[in-house]
């Protein structure tokens, strides 16, 4: 973990209430896709923990949805503004687990899968991605994702792609994978983990600190209590007690 | 050369800054960030007789100038704390720590306190009779003078360590509570714990915290903390640890004016993991600015 000031290079709307922000500066403490950063939003006491969408030398991209007052303010931030960030937080995805990876993103849970897909691409593997959402308004970054993945889109209302949820989509498309990586709504992760034990889930939680000090985000697992911010956010699907 | 040393219960602390219980884990995790040996001491995560998972999530809600928490004393239980957590901490922190003890019954408090008797790492026990987040215990011991008196008396009988009683601000008369624990034999008092509060989710209309209510802390409670530390310090003859919303070196100075010998830093650790380090490094500059040579001289106000 490192406390750094990052500069907003870009902050653009990419979907309904969904924004992509590029931050530049020292991001060297980000080690794996699936980690998160914790941002001080001026005017609010607690930091905002946001998934690393993608990262590289000197930059980190975050994809966020306006859900509360803090993210609403973030969406108005202009290029050039400096943000106080804790970077290199959490335990990200382990890409050594899959030879034939399946990525499953639900809604804004697509965010960390972008960097993960890129990491697989760099290993010479093109992962399958099932991207589910309520409607086409929540399906973002399609062009980029199609380049990185074998993309399957599904929506609850059928407004884009397969009509149905991610599990129905996986089954209907008869997808071949040996291990999956998922991020999305709690219910989706729960059903996914019950349908397929061979994968991992990236959880979200309201956090106090984001670095393991306050126990504000501890969940129960088969191996005792674990902190979403420290041992997580990525957990083996079979260890989480939903 | 500014003198930051303070004497508290016969021990010289290199400075008065102590991370407050529940905001610093068991301490060792912060040693990845900086040399935690600069800290005056550490009040470790609240410890109970048996392991506790704590409350359901969400346990955290943001507030103006602070946050509400309802962790519910998650900890691995006293045996593991003594044999594992304190051993890990000992590798990165040379000084003694303050063990924070919670419970649901007199029996639990007494048995937990006993387990620290042989812990050389432990300087004193902070008796948490003010946790608002556990049912049928915790704060229940800290809102009635007679109940608090009986508990402190029972704990004093078995403990070989000094007993610091952590008081709740959720009372009509904090002085009455302070006097009760003083007469029961408490060695020191720490205050304030969090103020009971709640938040609602604007969209669902339901409380954000799964446990409905939680404890509010952060800069918002700082003036309340100062007032209570002041009132208690005027009324009892025990050394006091002041806490509640302390975020800067200036806040530390004021807290000491109010009567605190040691000052705990809580919520600020959660938004800035370097908070205690920054405060300790800033204290000599602030003392210089205010013409203070010895920090100890300002406890209870400037002479």
Coordinates of C-alpha atoms in Angstrom, one line a residue, chain A residues 1-3 44-48 67-69 86 205-209 211-220 225 227-228 230, chain B residues 22-25 29-30 33 45 53 57-60 62-63 65-67 71 74 203 208 218-219 267-271 273-274:
Chain A
X1 CA 0.0 0.0 0.0
X2 CA 1.1 3.5 -0.8
X3 CA -0.4 6.9 -0.3
X44 CA -16.5 13.3 2.7
X45 CA -14.9 11.7 5.7
X46 CA -14.4 8.2 4.5
X47 CA -12.4 7.3 1.3
X48 CA -14.2 5.7 -1.6
X67 CA -24.6 5.3 -6.6
X68 CA -24.3 7.8 -3.8
X69 CA -23.3 11.4 -3.1
X86 CA -4.2 4.8 -1.2
X205 CA -18.4 -4.1 1.1
X206 CA -18.8 -0.9 2.8
X207 CA -15.4 -0.3 4.3
X208 CA -14.0 1.9 7.0
X209 CA -10.3 1.9 6.3
X211 CA -6.4 -1.7 4.6
X212 CA -7.3 -4.2 7.3
X213 CA -7.4 -2.1 10.5
X214 CA -11.0 -1.7 11.4
X215 CA -12.7 -5.0 10.7
X216 CA -15.5 -3.1 9.1
X217 CA -15.8 -5.4 6.1
X218 CA -15.2 -8.9 7.6
X219 CA -17.2 -11.7 6.1
X220 CA -17.6 -15.2 7.4
X225 CA -13.6 -14.4 9.4
X227 CA -11.6 -9.0 5.6
X228 CA -12.9 -8.1 2.1
X230 CA -7.3 -7.3 3.1
Chain B
X22 CA -10.3 -1.0 17.1
X23 CA -8.6 1.4 14.7
X24 CA -5.2 -0.2 14.6
X25 CA -5.9 -3.9 14.5
X29 CA 0.0 -4.6 10.1
X30 CA 0.9 -0.9 10.3
X33 CA 4.0 1.4 6.5
X45 CA -8.2 -4.5 19.2
X53 CA -17.1 -12.8 14.5
X57 CA -22.4 -6.3 7.4
X58 CA -22.8 -3.4 6.8
X59 CA -20.9 -2.4 9.8
X60 CA -19.8 1.0 8.6
X62 CA -20.3 7.5 6.7
X63 CA -21.3 10.6 8.6
X65 CA -16.9 14.6 10.0
X66 CA -16.7 10.9 10.9
X67 CA -18.2 7.5 10.7
X71 CA -18.1 -4.1 14.4
X74 CA -14.6 -9.1 16.3
X203 CA -33.2 4.9 -1.4
X208 CA -27.5 1.4 6.7
X218 CA -14.4 11.2 14.1
X219 CA -13.7 14.9 14.3
X267 CA -11.0 7.3 13.4
X268 CA -8.2 9.3 11.8
X269 CA -6.1 6.1 11.5
X270 CA -8.8 4.7 9.2
X271 CA -8.7 7.5 6.7
X273 CA -2.9 5.1 8.0
X274 CA 0.0 7.5 8.7

